[in-house]
Each structure stands twice: as C-alpha cells, then as structure tokens.
mmCIF file of C-alpha atoms in Angstrom:
data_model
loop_
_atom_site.group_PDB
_atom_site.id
_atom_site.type_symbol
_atom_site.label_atom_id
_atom_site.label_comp_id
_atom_site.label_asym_id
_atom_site.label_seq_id
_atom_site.Cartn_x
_atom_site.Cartn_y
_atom_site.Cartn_z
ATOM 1 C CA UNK A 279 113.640 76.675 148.098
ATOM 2 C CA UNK A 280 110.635 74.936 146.881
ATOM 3 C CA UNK A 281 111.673 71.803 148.969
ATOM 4 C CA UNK A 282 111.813 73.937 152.134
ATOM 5 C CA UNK A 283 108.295 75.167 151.329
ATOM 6 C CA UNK A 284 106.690 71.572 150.895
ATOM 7 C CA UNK A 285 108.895 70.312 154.321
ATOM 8 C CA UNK A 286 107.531 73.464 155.864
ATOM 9 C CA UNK A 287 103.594 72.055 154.919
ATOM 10 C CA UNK A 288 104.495 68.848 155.904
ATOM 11 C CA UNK A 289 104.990 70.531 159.275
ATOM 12 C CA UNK A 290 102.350 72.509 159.233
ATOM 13 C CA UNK A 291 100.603 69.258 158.700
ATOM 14 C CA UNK A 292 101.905 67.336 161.645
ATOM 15 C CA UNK A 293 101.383 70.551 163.859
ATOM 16 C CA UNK A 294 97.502 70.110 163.686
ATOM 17 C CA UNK A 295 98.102 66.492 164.392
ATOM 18 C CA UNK A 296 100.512 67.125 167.472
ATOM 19 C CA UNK A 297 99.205 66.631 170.592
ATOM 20 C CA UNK A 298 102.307 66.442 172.917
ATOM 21 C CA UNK A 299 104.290 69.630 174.001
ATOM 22 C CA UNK A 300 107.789 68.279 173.391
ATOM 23 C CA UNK A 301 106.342 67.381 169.597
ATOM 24 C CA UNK A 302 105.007 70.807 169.470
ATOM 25 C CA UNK A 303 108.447 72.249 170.011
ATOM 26 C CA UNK A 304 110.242 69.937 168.093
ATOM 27 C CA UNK A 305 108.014 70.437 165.380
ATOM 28 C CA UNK A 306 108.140 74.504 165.713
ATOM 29 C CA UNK A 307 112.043 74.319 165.718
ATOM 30 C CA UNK A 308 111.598 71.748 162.536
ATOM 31 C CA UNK A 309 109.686 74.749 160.675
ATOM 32 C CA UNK A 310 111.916 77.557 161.448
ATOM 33 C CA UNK A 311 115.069 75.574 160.167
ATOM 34 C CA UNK A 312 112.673 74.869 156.722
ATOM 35 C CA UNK A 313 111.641 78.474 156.339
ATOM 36 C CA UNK A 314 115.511 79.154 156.323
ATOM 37 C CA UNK A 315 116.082 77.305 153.346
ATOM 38 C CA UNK A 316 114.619 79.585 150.824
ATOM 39 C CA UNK A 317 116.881 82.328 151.773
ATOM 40 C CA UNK A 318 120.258 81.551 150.496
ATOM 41 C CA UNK A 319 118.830 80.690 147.024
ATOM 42 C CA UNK A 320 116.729 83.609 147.204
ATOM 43 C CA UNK A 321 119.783 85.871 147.802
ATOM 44 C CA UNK A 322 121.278 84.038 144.919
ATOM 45 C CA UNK A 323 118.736 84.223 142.183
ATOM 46 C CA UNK A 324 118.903 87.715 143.101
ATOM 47 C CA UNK A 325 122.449 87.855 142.473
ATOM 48 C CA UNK A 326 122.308 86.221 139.020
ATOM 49 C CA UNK A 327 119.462 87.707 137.298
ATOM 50 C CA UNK A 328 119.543 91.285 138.831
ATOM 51 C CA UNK A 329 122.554 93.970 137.678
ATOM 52 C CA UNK A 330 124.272 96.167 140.614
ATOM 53 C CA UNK A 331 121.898 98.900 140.137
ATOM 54 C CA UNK A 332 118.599 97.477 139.899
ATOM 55 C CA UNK A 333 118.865 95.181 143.107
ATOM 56 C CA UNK A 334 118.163 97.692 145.540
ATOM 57 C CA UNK A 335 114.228 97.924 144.566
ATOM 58 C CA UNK A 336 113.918 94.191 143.318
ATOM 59 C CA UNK A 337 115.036 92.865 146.548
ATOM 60 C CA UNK A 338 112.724 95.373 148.716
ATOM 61 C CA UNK A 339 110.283 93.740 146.709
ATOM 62 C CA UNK A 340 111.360 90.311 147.980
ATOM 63 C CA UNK A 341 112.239 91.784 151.184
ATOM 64 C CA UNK A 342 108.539 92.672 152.400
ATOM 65 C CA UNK A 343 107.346 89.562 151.490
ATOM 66 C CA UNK A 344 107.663 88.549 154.696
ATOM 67 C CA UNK A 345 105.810 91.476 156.278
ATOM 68 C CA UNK A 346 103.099 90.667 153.504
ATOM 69 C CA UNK A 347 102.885 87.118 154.456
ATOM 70 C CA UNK A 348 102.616 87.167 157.798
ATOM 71 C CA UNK A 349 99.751 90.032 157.053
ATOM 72 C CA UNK A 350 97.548 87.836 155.272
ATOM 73 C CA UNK A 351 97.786 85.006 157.411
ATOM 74 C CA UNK A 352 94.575 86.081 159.681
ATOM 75 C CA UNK A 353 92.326 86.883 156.443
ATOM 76 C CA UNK A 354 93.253 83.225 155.237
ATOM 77 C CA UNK A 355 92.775 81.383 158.222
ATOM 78 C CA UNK A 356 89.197 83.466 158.464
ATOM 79 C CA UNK A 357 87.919 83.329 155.411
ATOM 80 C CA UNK A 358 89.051 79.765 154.853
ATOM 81 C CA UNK A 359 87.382 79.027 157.954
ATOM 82 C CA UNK A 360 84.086 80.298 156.350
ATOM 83 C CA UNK A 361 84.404 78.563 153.740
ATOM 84 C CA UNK A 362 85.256 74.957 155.586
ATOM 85 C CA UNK A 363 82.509 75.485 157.590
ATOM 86 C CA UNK A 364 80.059 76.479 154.921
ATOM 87 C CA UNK A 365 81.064 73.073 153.024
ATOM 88 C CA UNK A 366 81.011 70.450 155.800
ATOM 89 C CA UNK A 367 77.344 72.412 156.609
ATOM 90 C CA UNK A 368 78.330 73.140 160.050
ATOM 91 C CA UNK A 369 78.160 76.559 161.919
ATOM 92 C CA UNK A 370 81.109 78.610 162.804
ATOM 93 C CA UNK A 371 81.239 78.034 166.115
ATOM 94 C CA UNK A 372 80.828 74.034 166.105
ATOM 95 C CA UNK A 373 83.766 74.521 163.373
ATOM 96 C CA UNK A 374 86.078 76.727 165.487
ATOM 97 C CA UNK A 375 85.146 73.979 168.240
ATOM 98 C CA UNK A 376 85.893 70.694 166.286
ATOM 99 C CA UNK A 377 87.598 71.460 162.391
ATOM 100 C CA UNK A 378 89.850 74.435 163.911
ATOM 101 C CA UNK A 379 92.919 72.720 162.845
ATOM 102 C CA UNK A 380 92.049 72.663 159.611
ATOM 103 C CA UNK A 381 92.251 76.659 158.463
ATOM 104 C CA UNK A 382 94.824 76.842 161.025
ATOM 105 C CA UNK A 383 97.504 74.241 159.755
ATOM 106 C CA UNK A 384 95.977 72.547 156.615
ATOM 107 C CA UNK A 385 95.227 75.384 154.291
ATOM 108 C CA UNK A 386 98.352 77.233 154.715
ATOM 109 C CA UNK A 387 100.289 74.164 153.892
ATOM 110 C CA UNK A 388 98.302 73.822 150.941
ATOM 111 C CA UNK A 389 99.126 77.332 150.172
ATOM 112 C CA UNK A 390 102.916 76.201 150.966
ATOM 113 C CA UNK A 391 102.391 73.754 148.347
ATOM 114 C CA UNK A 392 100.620 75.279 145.288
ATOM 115 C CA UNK A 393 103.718 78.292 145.822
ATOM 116 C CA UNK A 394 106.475 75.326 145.951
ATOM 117 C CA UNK A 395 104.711 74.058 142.578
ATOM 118 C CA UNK A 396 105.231 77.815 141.295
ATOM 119 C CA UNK A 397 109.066 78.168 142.493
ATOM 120 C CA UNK A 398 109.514 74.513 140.257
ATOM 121 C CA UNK A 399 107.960 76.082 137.789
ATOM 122 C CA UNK A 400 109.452 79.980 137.267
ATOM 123 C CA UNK A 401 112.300 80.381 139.415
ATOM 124 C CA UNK A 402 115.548 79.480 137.281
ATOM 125 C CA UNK A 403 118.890 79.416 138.020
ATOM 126 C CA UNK A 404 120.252 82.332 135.733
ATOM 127 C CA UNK A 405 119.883 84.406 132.550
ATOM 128 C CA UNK A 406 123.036 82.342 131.129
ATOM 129 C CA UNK A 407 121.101 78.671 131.750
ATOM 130 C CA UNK A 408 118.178 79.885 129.830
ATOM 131 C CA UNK A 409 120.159 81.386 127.118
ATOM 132 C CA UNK A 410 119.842 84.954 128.101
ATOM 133 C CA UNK A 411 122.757 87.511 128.697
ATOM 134 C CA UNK A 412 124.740 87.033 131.360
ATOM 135 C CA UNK A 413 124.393 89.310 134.184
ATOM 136 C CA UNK A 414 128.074 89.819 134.399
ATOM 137 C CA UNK A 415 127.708 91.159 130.899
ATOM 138 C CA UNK A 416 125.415 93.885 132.024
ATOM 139 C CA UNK A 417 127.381 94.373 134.778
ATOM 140 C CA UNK A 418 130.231 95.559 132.651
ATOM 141 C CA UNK A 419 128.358 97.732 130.056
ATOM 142 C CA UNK A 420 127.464 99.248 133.302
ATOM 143 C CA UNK A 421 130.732 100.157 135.130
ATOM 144 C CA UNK A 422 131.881 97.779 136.899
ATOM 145 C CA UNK A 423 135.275 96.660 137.152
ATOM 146 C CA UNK A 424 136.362 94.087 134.661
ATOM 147 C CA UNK A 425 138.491 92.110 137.006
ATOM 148 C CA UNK A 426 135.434 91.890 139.513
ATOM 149 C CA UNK A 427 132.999 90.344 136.731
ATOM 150 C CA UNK A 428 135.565 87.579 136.076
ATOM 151 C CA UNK A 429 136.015 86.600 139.835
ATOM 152 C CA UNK A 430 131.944 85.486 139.465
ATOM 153 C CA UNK A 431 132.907 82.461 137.309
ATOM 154 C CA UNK A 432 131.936 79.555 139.973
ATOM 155 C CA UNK A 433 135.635 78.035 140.596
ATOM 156 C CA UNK A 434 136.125 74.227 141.298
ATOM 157 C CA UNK A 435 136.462 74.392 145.010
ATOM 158 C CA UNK A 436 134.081 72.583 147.588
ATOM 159 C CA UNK A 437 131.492 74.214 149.841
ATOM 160 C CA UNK A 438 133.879 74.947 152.597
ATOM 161 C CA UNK A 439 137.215 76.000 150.510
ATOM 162 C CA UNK A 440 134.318 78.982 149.471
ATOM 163 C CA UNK A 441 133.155 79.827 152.864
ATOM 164 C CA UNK A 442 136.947 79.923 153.457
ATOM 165 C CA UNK A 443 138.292 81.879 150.689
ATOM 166 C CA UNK A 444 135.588 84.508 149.945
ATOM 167 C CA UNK A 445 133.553 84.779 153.553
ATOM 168 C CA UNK A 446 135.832 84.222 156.048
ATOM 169 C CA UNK A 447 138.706 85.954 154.857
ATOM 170 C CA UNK A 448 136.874 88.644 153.495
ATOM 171 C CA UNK A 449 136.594 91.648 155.951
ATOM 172 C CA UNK A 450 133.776 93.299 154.106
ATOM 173 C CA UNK A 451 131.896 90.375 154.907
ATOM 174 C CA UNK A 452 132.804 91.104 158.395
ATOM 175 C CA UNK A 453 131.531 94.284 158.211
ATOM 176 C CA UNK A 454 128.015 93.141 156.684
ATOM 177 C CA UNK A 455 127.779 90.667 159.370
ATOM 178 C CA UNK A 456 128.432 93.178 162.117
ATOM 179 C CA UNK A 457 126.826 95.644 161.161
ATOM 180 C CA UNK A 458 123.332 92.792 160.785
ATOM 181 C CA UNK A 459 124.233 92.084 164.213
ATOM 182 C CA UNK A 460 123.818 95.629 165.481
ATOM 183 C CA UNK A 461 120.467 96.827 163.595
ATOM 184 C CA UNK A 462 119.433 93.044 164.747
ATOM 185 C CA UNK A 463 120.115 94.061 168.380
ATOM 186 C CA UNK A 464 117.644 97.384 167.945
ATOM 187 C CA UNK A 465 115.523 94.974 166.205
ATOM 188 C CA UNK A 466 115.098 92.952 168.523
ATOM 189 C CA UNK A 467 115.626 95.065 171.454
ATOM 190 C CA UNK A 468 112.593 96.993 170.772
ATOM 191 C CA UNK A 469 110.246 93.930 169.277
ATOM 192 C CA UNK A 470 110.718 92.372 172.746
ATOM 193 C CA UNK A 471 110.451 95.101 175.046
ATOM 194 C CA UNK A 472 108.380 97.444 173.089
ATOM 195 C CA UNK A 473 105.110 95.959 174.839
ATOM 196 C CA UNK A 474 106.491 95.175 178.430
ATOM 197 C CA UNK A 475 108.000 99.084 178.662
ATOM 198 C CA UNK A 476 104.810 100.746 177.267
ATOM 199 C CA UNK A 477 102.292 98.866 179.861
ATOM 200 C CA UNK A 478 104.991 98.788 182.693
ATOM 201 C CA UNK A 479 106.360 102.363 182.302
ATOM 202 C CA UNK A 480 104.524 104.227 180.321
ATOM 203 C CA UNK A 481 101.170 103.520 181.488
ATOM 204 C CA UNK A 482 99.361 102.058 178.028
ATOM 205 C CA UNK A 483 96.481 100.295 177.980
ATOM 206 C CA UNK A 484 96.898 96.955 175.844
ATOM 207 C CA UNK A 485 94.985 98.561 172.916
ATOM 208 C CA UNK A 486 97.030 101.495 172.773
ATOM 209 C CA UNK A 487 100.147 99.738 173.007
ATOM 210 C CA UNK A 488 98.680 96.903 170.100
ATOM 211 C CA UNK A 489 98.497 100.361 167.834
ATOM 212 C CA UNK A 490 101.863 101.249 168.554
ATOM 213 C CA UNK A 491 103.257 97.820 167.745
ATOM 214 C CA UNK A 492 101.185 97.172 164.485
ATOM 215 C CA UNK A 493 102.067 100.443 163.763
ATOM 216 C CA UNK A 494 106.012 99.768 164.460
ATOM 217 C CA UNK A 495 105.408 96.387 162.137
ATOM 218 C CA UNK A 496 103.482 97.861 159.233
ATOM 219 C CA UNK A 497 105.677 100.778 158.773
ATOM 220 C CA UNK A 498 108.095 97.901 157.144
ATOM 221 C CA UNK A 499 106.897 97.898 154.162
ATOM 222 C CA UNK A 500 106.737 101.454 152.484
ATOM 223 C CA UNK A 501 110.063 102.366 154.087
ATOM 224 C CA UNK A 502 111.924 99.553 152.823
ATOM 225 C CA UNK A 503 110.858 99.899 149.214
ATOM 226 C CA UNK A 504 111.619 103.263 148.971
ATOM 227 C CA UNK A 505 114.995 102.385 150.322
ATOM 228 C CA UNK A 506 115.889 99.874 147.205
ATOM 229 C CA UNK A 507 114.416 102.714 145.241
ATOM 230 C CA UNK A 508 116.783 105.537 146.927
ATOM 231 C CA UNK A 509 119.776 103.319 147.091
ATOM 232 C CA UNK A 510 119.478 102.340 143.150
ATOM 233 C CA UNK A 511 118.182 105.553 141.293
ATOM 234 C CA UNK A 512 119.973 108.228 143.946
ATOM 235 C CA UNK A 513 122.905 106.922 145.442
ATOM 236 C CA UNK A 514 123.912 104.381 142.246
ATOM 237 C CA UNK A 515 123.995 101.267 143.717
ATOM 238 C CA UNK A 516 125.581 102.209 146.898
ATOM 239 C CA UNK A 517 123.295 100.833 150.028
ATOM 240 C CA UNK A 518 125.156 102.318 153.248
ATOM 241 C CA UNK A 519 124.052 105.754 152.696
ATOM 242 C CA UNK A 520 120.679 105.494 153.287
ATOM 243 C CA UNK A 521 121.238 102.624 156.180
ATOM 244 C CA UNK A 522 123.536 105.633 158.429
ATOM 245 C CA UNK A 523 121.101 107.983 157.605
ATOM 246 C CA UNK A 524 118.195 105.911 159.214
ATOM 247 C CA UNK A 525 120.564 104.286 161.960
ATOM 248 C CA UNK A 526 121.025 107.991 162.729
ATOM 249 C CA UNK A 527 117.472 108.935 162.977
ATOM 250 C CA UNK A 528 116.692 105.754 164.503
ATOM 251 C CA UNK A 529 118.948 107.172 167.525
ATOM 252 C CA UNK A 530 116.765 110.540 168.187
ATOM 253 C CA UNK A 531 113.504 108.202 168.012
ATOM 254 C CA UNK A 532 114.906 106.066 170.521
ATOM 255 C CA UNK A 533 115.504 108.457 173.052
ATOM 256 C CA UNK A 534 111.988 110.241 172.070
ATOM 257 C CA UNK A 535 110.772 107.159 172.896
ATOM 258 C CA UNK A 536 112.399 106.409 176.355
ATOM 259 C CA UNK A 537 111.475 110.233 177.188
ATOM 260 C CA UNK A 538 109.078 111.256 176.319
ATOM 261 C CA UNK A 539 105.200 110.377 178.027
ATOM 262 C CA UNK A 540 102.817 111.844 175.325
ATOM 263 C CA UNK A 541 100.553 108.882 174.277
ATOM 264 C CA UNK A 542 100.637 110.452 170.452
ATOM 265 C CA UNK A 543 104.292 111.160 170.614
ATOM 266 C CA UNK A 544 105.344 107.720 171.916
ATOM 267 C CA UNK A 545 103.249 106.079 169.319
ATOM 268 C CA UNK A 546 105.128 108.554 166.554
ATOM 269 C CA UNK A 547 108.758 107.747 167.817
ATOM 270 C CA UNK A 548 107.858 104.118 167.770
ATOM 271 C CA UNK A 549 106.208 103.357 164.425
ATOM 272 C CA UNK A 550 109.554 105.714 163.356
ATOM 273 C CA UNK A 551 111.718 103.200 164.579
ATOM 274 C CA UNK A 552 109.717 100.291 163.377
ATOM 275 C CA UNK A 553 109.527 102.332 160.145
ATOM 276 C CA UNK A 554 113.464 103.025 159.709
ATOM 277 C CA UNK A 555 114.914 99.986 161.317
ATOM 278 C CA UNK A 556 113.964 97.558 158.393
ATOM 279 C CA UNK A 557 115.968 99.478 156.111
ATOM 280 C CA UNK A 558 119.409 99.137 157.288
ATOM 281 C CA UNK A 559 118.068 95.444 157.769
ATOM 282 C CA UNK A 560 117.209 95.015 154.019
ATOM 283 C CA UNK A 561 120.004 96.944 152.535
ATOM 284 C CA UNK A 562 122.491 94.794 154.640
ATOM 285 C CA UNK A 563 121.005 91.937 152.737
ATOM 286 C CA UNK A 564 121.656 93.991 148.915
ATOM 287 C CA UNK A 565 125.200 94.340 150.171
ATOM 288 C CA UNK A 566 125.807 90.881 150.941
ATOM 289 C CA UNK A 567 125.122 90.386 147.542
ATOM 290 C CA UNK A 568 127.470 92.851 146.452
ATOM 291 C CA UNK A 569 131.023 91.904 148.935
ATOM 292 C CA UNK A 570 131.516 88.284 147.448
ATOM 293 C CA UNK A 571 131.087 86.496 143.987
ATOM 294 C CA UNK A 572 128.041 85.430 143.061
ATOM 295 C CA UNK A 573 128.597 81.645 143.813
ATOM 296 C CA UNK A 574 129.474 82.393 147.577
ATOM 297 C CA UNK A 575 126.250 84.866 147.991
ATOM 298 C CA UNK A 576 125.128 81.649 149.918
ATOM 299 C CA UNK A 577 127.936 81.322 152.089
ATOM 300 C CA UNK A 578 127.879 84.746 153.242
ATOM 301 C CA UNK A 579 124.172 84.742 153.872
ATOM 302 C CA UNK A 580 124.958 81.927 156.562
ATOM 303 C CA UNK A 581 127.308 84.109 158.152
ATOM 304 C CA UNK A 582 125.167 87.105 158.322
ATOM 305 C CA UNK A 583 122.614 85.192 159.302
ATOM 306 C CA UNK A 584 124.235 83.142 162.286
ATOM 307 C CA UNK A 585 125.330 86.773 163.700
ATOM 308 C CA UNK A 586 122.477 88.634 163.395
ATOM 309 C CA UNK A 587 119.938 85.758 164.268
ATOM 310 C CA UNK A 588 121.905 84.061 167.209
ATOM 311 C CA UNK A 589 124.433 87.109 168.384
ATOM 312 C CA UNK A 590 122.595 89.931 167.930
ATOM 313 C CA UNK A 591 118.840 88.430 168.791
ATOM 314 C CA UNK A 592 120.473 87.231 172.101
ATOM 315 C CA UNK A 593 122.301 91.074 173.044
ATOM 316 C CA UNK A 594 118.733 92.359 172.092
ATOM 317 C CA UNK A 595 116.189 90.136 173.927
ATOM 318 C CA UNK A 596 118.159 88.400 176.507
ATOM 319 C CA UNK A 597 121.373 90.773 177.102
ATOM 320 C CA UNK A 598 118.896 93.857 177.214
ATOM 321 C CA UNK A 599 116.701 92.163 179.823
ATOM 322 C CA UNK A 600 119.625 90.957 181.812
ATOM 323 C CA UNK A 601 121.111 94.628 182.125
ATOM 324 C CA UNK A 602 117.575 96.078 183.035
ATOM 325 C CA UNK A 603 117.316 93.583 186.041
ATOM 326 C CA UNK A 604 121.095 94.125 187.241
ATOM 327 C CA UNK A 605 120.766 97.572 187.106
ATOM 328 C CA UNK A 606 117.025 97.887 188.157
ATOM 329 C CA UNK A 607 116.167 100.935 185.327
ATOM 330 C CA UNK A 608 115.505 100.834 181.581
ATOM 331 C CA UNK A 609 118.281 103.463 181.878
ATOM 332 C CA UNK A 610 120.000 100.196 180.743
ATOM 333 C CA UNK A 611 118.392 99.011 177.754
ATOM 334 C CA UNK A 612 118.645 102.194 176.817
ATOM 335 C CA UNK A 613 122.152 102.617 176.400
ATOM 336 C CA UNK A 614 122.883 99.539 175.044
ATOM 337 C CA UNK A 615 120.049 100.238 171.988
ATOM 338 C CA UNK A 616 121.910 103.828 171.658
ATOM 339 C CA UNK A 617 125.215 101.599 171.895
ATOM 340 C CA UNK A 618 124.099 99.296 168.960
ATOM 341 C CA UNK A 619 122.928 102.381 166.648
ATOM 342 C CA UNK A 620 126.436 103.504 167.226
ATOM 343 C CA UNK A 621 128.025 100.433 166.166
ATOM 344 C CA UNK A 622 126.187 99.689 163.132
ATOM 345 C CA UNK A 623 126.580 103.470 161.896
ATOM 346 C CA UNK A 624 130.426 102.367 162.481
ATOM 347 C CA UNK A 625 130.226 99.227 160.742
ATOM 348 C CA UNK A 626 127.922 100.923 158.124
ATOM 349 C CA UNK A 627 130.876 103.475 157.370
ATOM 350 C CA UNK A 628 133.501 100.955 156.581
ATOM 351 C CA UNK A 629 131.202 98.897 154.405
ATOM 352 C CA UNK A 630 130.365 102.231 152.412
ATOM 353 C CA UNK A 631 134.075 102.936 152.094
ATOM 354 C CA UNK A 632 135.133 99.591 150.797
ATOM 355 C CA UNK A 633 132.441 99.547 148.132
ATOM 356 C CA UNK A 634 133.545 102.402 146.832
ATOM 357 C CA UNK A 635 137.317 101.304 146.886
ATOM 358 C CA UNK A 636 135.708 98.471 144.731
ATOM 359 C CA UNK A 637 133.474 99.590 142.697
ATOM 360 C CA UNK A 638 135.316 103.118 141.565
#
C-alpha cells in the first residue's frame, strides 16, 4: 500500500515533467495500476482487525475515502497555489502561467508521500502480530461457526493454489463478482451518459446538468455510511439486504429519469441513483470479505475487480453506447441499465442466501 502511494508521487512527479502525449498516457496508465495496489491490502487489514459485525460501518468509512479525496483535490491545488505563489513573490496569474505544474503534480505527490510515511507507520498487519486478540477469537464469542474460524489459518499453498482453491472454485465468489459487474454496469452506464443524455435529450444547460452530476457524485458519501451502519446494527452482519433494496429503488429512479422532463424531478431521480448506487457497490466489497478466508481476501478482490472494472465498465460505457447507435433511441440504454438492476438483484439474492447457509 504505502509503496503504491510513493510510485503513484513518483508519477505524479514525472506527469508535470511530461511533455510528449504517448508519455502522458503511459504515465496515466502507470498511475491507475499504482492506485490499485492499496486495495487488496486494504480489503485485508479490514479483514484481520475488524469482526463480522462491525465491518459494515468501518469499511464505509474507508469506502468514501475516495469520494473525499477526489473532493479536496481542487481546495489543495488552490490554496497551495496561493501559497507557491505568495513564496516565490510572484502574482497568481504569472504563477498559473509559469509554476502551474507545481500545485498541480508536486504537492499532491508530496501529500502521496507524507500519507505513505503514515501507512509505514500505523497500518499493521493484524491484532495477533501485535499481540492483541485474534479476530477469529472475536469472531467466535460472536457466533460464528467454529469450523469457519479455523479455515482462516493462512495454509502453505502458493499464490495461485489460493486463487484456485478458495476464488475460483468458490461460487459465492462468483456471485460477488457478478453481481460487482452489474451495479458496475449502472455505474458506469449513467457516469458516462448522464451528461451527453441531459444536454442532448433533455434540453439542460451545462450548469444545470454540472448540478445534477455533482449532485449524483456527492450523494456517495452519506448513503454509503449509513449502509455499513444498517447492514451491521439492523440486519447483523448480513450486506445483501440493503444492496436489493437500493438495486430496487435504483430501478424506479431510472425510469423517472429516462421519463420524465421536469428540470427538478430529473435532478431528484438522478442524485437518487448516484445516491443508492454506491451502496450495493460498497457492500459488495464487505462481502468479499466475508465468502473466502481471510488470507485469500486478496485474491478475490482481483477477481471482483477484473469483472466489475473491465466487464462491467465496458457493457456500461461502450456496450450502452453501441446499442444506442444500432438502435438509434436511448430506448436502448435504457433497457440494458433496467437489465443490469435485474441481474444484480439476482445475483444479490443468491449471495444473501449462501451467507446465511454459512453463517446460521
């Protein structure tokens, strides 16, 4: 994790360096394969030091970082760029001229940096390293099945006998992944063509339709902690419940927002969606956590991961766009987004059914 942050400076580095277009992109591609590497030992951590019933509401805690991050980027790069300018004693617009680079690539990687530092620092490996109770300990004073805390010892098998054995050939990994791919597909689906539809059909002006897709963005955040919250104090641990319910209300907003051509209304049905569709999202991510042993949490991350990112990115950007031009309507996209909700409420289902086959 921490070395993914410091490669991802480094990058960020080069990046105000590069000049060249093909350096540009291979330097983009570069950071988006180093930003990947802090998930699978996030999921992990989370796994060791959190019990069953308590991830839900730590990990939408984790989960929004992202949301967070990208939030604060503008406020950095601004108020850095006061600063910078204020030191080198130039004005703001001979600074945004000549020393742009500098707020723009340099102080975030610093920022990269000083947080890499903190990862070395706090982040350990779990409670039973640092002499602490073991997790699986407080997993069984809590319920769970005996025979399922003693599969978490980490067996002597290489990387690949454990993608094998406990991802591959594990169908409720199957059914995480799936259903990833599907809420991945709205996702997606309505990230890419949520601006094109609302100047195209429905007439919005670009500052209407920047509301509506802030709106759609920032929604995130409450939503998904009160998810963790819900699935941990309400439901017990289980994480599919609330994921059908919003897939289900996801549906309706979908079709409100296809249908209907009140500015307000449009705006409502869209920050729903953007509010709802994070949740399914996160909680996939708890019940990753919860369908293998701890020391394959990693291993099935990459698999959920690789479907939702490259299967179900693809049916939402590029196999929604491809059926709106064959068939000449947004009739199209339609059904397929109404399609995926369907799907993932499916794939939802079984996952909810297996855990409780396990875990009762």
């Amino acid at each position: 994790m921490a070395l993914g942050l410091i490669l991802c400076a480094l990058v960020n580095v080069l990046l105000g360096f590069s000049n060249s277009f093909y350096a540009y992109v291979g330097f983009v591609i570069a950071l988006g394969v180093f930003q990947g590497m802090g998930v699978g030992p996030s999921f992990i951590t989370l796994a060791n030091w959190y019990p069953k019933k308590e991830r839900g509401i730590y990990t939408a805690v984790w989960n929004i970082s992202h949301n967070i991050g990208g939030g604060i980027v503008a406020p950095i790069v601004s108020l850095s760029g006061f600063a910078l300018a204020a030191l080198l004693g130039v004005s703001m617009a001979d600074f945004n001229e000549t020393y742009w680079h500098m707020n723009h690539f340099y102080v975030p990687a610093a920022c990269a940096v000083i947080i890499s530092l903190y990862v070395l620092y706090a982040v350990k490996g779990s409670p039973k390293n640092e002499g602490l109770i073991d997790i699986t300990e407080i997993n069984e004073m809590r319920g769970i099945k005996t025979e399922e805390i003693k599969a978490v010892e980490t067996p002597n098998l290489s990387s690949f006998e454990i993608f094998y054995r406990y991802v591959l050939k594990n169908k409720n990994a199957w059914y995480v992944a799936w259903m990833d791919t599907f809420v991945y597909m709205v996702r997606f689906g309505l990230i890419s063509w949520l601006p094109i539809y609302l100047l195209e059909t429905k007439g919005f002006n670009k500052e209407q339709m920047g509301i509506a897709f802030w709106l759609f963005e920032w929604a995130a955040i409450p939503s998904t902690l009160l998810a963790g919250y819900i699935s941990d104090k309400i439901f017990k641990g289980y994480r599919m419940p609330p994921a059908i319910g919003a897939m289900v209300i996801i549906f309706f907003m979908i079709i409100g927002y296809f249908t209907s051509n009140n500015l307000y209304m449009v705006i409502f049905f869209a920050a729903m969606a953007g509010c709802l569709v994070y949740i399914p999202q996160f909680l996939a991510s708890v019940q990753t956590m919860e369908v293998v042993p701890a020391f394959a949490v990693g291993s099935c991350v990459g698999l959920r991961g690789f479907m939702s990112y490259v299967v179900g990115a693809s049916l939402g950007t590029k196999a929604i766009g491809w059926a709106v031009d064959y068939y000449g309507s947004w009739n199209a996209g339609l059904i397929m987004l109404l399609s995926a909700c369907i799907l993932c409420i499916l794939c939802s289902t079984l996952c909810h059914f297996s855990a409780k086959k396990k875990y009762q």
